[in-house]
Amino acid sequence: MEYGRLTLILDDEAGRIGQLALRLVGLGINVHYANDFDEAVLLAQQGADDVGAVIVPSDRAAEWLPTILKRLRLPPAAIVAAGERPDDATVESLRAQGVRWALWTLDDDRDARFVVTAAMSETDAGEVRSNLRMPAELEGGVQRGPLDRPCVIRDLSAAGALVALDPPGSPGSRITLRIAVGETSLSLRARVAWSTEYAESPALAPGPAMGVRFEDVDAESRELLVRFLAKQLERFLL
């Protein structure tokens, strides 16, 4: 998947989050990287209104935030603090100023993609799905007719999931997807939206996989799913 809007990575002189830029480029995300603030502003101005998210080192975020908001004209929700979690006082200060998103580890492609997608959705809901898909690694099963096969859910939202399964189902086919959500097993009717036999992005789906949309989810199952997703979301929030 390619992203049209720009993600600006504003690093410090030591280049501590530079590796993140390479990961995001590999995921098809449009990235500009700078370790000088004036350079960052110039890059942002070249993109005009196309900057959707700004990623900064977590321990510099509070210091840089006022200048970022003033000179780049972005809302606080578009800012992502990346790197080691700072002290509680810094975290509370960032929260109070409206910063929501954090990426405490830099070595997971799925986490990085999710946080950028989430930050972009704060400034332009048309950029991404209305239901953000949470990175996951959940055991499950796919039932279609008499066949019942184990699978792994690689991402999950209240609307659908990315399912690693070999071979995947055919687009348009209906399945029942079992998902182990905590101590509960959910059985959700779904329709296959797309499928692939190949790993276009090995980090995101390392092998045959399919995207499914849930259908006719009952109220109790939806509530359990939404609560589970909210709990998983906490690791990306300040």
Short mmCIF file of C-alpha atoms in Angstrom, two decimals:
data_model
loop_
_atom_site.label_atom_id
_atom_site.label_comp_id
_atom_site.label_asym_id
_atom_site.label_seq_id
_atom_site.Cartn_x
_atom_site.Cartn_y
_atom_site.Cartn_z
CA MET A 1 0.00 0.00 0.00
CA GLU A 2 1.28 3.49 -0.83
CA TYR A 3 0.41 6.62 1.12
CA GLY A 4 0.00 9.90 -0.74
CA ARG A 5 0.46 12.32 2.14
CA LEU A 6 3.82 13.14 3.66
CA THR A 7 5.27 11.88 6.93
CA LEU A 8 7.97 14.23 8.20
CA ILE A 9 10.60 12.73 10.50
CA LEU A 10 12.32 15.45 12.49
CA ASP A 11 15.37 13.87 14.13
CA ASP A 12 18.06 15.21 16.46
CA GLU A 13 21.73 15.59 15.59
CA ALA A 14 22.49 12.03 16.69
CA GLY A 15 20.02 10.60 14.18
CA ARG A 16 18.41 8.35 16.79
CA ILE A 17 15.19 7.73 14.84
CA GLY A 18 16.76 7.69 11.39
CA GLN A 19 16.22 3.94 11.06
CA LEU A 20 12.49 4.57 11.25
CA ALA A 21 12.60 6.57 8.03
CA LEU A 22 14.02 3.59 6.15
CA ARG A 23 11.35 1.28 7.55
CA LEU A 24 8.54 3.61 6.52
CA VAL A 25 9.91 4.08 3.01
CA GLY A 26 9.99 0.29 2.65
CA LEU A 27 6.31 0.22 3.58
CA GLY A 28 5.37 2.61 0.78
CA ILE A 29 4.98 5.65 3.03
CA ASN A 30 6.03 9.01 1.63
CA VAL A 31 8.76 10.20 4.03
CA HIS A 32 10.91 13.29 4.31
CA TYR A 33 13.73 13.06 6.85
CA ALA A 34 15.57 15.96 8.45
CA ASN A 35 17.78 16.42 11.51
CA ASP A 36 17.71 20.21 11.29
CA PHE A 37 14.55 22.15 12.11
CA ASP A 38 14.92 24.76 9.38
CA GLU A 39 15.45 21.97 6.86
CA ALA A 40 12.31 20.27 8.14
CA VAL A 41 10.25 23.42 7.71
CA LEU A 42 11.53 23.82 4.16
CA LEU A 43 10.59 20.23 3.35
CA ALA A 44 7.15 20.72 4.86
CA GLN A 45 6.57 23.94 2.92
CA GLN A 46 7.49 22.18 -0.31
CA GLY A 47 4.70 19.71 0.47
CA ALA A 48 2.28 22.53 1.30
CA ASP A 49 -0.77 20.97 2.98
CA ASP A 50 0.32 17.40 2.29
CA VAL A 51 2.06 16.80 5.63
CA GLY A 52 -0.10 14.32 7.51
CA ALA A 53 2.16 13.37 10.44
CA VAL A 54 5.37 14.48 12.12
CA ILE A 55 7.55 12.04 14.06
CA VAL A 56 10.02 13.38 16.63
CA PRO A 57 12.32 11.81 19.26
CA SER A 58 10.27 11.18 22.38
CA ASP A 59 12.66 13.02 24.70
CA ARG A 60 12.67 16.14 22.49
CA ALA A 61 8.95 16.23 21.74
CA ALA A 62 7.96 18.52 24.63
CA GLU A 63 10.79 20.95 23.83
CA TRP A 64 10.06 21.07 20.11
CA LEU A 65 6.27 20.90 20.18
CA PRO A 66 5.42 24.63 20.41
CA THR A 67 7.70 25.47 17.48
CA ILE A 68 6.38 22.54 15.42
CA LEU A 69 2.77 23.59 15.95
CA LYS A 70 3.54 27.23 15.14
CA ARG A 71 5.78 26.82 12.11
CA LEU A 72 4.30 23.69 10.53
CA ARG A 73 0.67 24.62 11.35
CA LEU A 74 -0.29 21.10 12.40
CA PRO A 75 -2.58 19.95 15.22
CA PRO A 76 -0.96 18.19 18.20
CA ALA A 77 -2.69 14.90 17.28
CA ALA A 78 -0.52 14.72 14.13
CA ILE A 79 2.66 14.50 16.23
CA VAL A 80 4.17 11.09 17.09
CA ALA A 81 6.72 10.72 19.90
CA ALA A 82 9.18 7.96 18.93
CA GLY A 83 11.86 6.21 20.95
CA GLU A 84 12.21 5.34 24.62
CA ARG A 85 9.36 6.39 26.87
CA PRO A 86 10.32 9.63 28.67
CA ASP A 87 9.62 10.36 32.33
CA ASP A 88 6.03 10.61 33.55
CA ALA A 89 6.13 14.40 33.83
CA THR A 90 7.08 14.73 30.16
CA VAL A 91 4.37 12.28 29.11
CA GLU A 92 1.75 14.22 31.09
CA SER A 93 2.93 17.50 29.57
CA LEU A 94 2.58 16.12 26.04
CA ARG A 95 -0.86 14.71 26.79
CA ALA A 96 -1.99 18.05 28.19
CA GLN A 97 -0.91 19.73 24.95
CA GLY A 98 -2.92 17.29 22.83
CA VAL A 99 -0.28 14.80 21.66
CA ARG A 100 -1.78 11.29 21.53
CA TRP A 101 0.46 8.90 19.62
CA ALA A 102 3.68 7.18 20.62
CA LEU A 103 6.00 4.56 19.17
CA TRP A 104 8.19 3.24 21.97
CA THR A 105 9.99 0.63 19.85
CA LEU A 106 11.36 1.34 16.38
CA ASP A 107 11.98 -2.17 15.06
CA ASP A 108 8.47 -3.34 14.16
CA ASP A 109 7.15 -2.48 10.69
CA ARG A 110 3.53 -3.14 11.54
CA ASP A 111 3.61 -0.94 14.63
CA ALA A 112 5.31 1.85 12.69
CA ARG A 113 2.76 1.71 9.88
CA PHE A 114 -0.13 1.68 12.33
CA VAL A 115 1.06 4.75 14.26
CA VAL A 116 1.65 6.78 11.09
CA THR A 117 -1.76 5.76 9.75
CA ALA A 118 -3.40 6.69 13.06
CA ALA A 119 -1.71 10.10 13.21
CA MET A 120 -2.70 10.85 9.62
CA SER A 121 -6.30 9.93 10.33
CA GLU A 122 -6.37 12.68 12.96
CA THR A 123 -5.82 15.33 10.29
CA ASP A 124 -7.59 13.74 7.32
CA ALA A 125 -10.08 10.95 7.96
CA GLY A 126 -10.26 10.32 4.22
CA GLU A 127 -6.65 9.16 4.21
CA VAL A 128 -7.31 5.79 5.84
CA ARG A 129 -9.98 3.28 6.78
CA SER A 130 -12.63 4.53 9.20
CA ASN A 131 -11.64 1.56 11.38
CA LEU A 132 -7.89 1.47 11.95
CA ARG A 133 -6.55 -2.07 11.89
CA MET A 134 -4.51 -2.91 14.95
CA PRO A 135 -1.30 -4.95 14.50
CA ALA A 136 -1.91 -8.39 15.96
CA GLU A 137 -0.59 -11.92 16.21
CA LEU A 138 -3.67 -13.90 17.23
CA GLU A 139 -4.40 -17.57 16.80
CA GLY A 140 -7.64 -18.32 15.03
CA GLY A 141 -9.46 -20.57 12.61
CA VAL A 142 -11.27 -20.27 9.30
CA GLN A 143 -14.36 -22.36 8.67
CA ARG A 144 -15.90 -22.65 5.25
CA GLY A 145 -18.41 -25.43 4.78
CA PRO A 146 -16.95 -28.65 6.22
CA LEU A 147 -13.38 -27.30 6.19
CA ASP A 148 -11.92 -25.84 9.38
CA ARG A 149 -8.31 -24.64 9.20
CA PRO A 150 -6.05 -22.83 11.68
CA CYS A 151 -4.88 -19.33 10.79
CA VAL A 152 -3.14 -16.29 12.25
CA ILE A 153 -4.81 -12.88 12.43
CA ARG A 154 -2.14 -10.31 11.53
CA ASP A 155 -4.22 -7.19 12.02
CA LEU A 156 -7.68 -6.52 13.36
CA SER A 157 -10.37 -3.85 13.57
CA ALA A 158 -14.05 -3.77 14.41
CA ALA A 159 -14.73 -3.98 10.67
CA GLY A 160 -12.35 -6.67 9.46
CA ALA A 161 -9.01 -8.42 9.63
CA LEU A 162 -5.89 -9.50 7.76
CA VAL A 163 -5.72 -13.29 7.94
CA ALA A 164 -2.61 -15.37 7.17
CA LEU A 165 -3.87 -18.61 5.61
CA ASP A 166 -2.45 -21.00 3.00
CA PRO A 167 -4.19 -21.16 0.64
CA PRO A 168 -6.36 -18.10 1.26
CA GLY A 169 -10.04 -17.93 0.43
CA SER A 170 -11.30 -16.58 -2.88
CA PRO A 171 -12.52 -12.97 -3.03
CA GLY A 172 -16.25 -12.82 -2.42
CA SER A 173 -16.42 -16.11 -0.53
CA ARG A 174 -18.05 -16.24 2.91
CA ILE A 175 -16.29 -17.70 5.95
CA THR A 176 -16.58 -17.91 9.70
CA LEU A 177 -13.50 -16.53 11.43
CA ARG A 178 -12.66 -17.67 14.95
CA ILE A 179 -10.47 -15.30 16.94
CA ALA A 180 -8.91 -15.89 20.33
CA VAL A 181 -9.53 -12.56 22.08
CA GLY A 182 -8.00 -12.81 25.52
CA GLU A 183 -9.72 -15.71 27.24
CA THR A 184 -12.69 -15.53 24.85
CA SER A 185 -13.09 -17.09 21.42
CA LEU A 186 -15.21 -15.09 18.98
CA SER A 187 -16.86 -16.59 15.89
CA LEU A 188 -17.52 -13.89 13.30
CA ARG A 189 -19.12 -14.22 9.90
CA ALA A 190 -17.03 -12.53 7.23
CA ARG A 191 -16.58 -12.10 3.49
CA VAL A 192 -13.21 -12.27 1.76
CA ALA A 193 -12.46 -8.86 0.23
CA TRP A 194 -9.13 -9.78 -1.40
CA SER A 195 -6.51 -12.49 -1.25
CA THR A 196 -2.95 -13.11 -2.36
CA GLU A 197 -0.74 -16.16 -2.69
CA TYR A 198 2.41 -14.08 -2.31
CA ALA A 199 3.91 -11.90 0.40
CA GLU A 200 3.90 -8.44 -1.16
CA SER A 201 5.19 -7.06 2.15
CA PRO A 202 6.74 -9.91 4.18
CA ALA A 203 6.76 -7.90 7.40
CA LEU A 204 3.03 -7.29 7.18
CA ALA A 205 1.83 -10.62 5.79
CA PRO A 206 4.71 -13.10 5.35
CA GLY A 207 2.97 -15.46 2.95
CA PRO A 208 -0.48 -16.19 1.56
CA ALA A 209 -3.12 -14.01 3.19
CA MET A 210 -6.55 -12.49 2.76
CA GLY A 211 -8.39 -9.41 3.92
CA VAL A 212 -11.88 -10.04 5.29
CA ARG A 213 -14.83 -7.82 6.21
CA PHE A 214 -17.06 -8.81 9.07
CA GLU A 215 -20.79 -9.19 8.42
CA ASP A 216 -23.78 -9.22 10.75
CA VAL A 217 -21.77 -9.05 13.96
CA ASP A 218 -24.03 -9.38 16.98
CA ALA A 219 -23.94 -6.70 19.67
CA GLU A 220 -22.21 -8.83 22.31
CA SER A 221 -19.41 -9.93 19.99
CA ARG A 222 -18.90 -6.38 18.74
CA GLU A 223 -18.65 -5.07 22.30
CA LEU A 224 -16.06 -7.72 23.21
CA LEU A 225 -14.07 -6.93 20.06
CA VAL A 226 -14.17 -3.17 20.63
CA ARG A 227 -13.05 -3.56 24.25
CA PHE A 228 -10.18 -5.81 23.19
CA LEU A 229 -9.06 -3.35 20.52
CA ALA A 230 -9.22 -0.45 22.98
CA LYS A 231 -6.95 -2.36 25.34
CA GLN A 232 -4.47 -3.11 22.56
CA LEU A 233 -4.48 0.51 21.49
CA GLU A 234 -3.05 1.63 24.83
CA ARG A 235 0.49 0.67 23.85
CA PHE A 236 0.41 3.31 21.09
CA LEU A 237 -0.96 6.11 23.27
CA LEU A 238 0.89 8.50 25.53
#
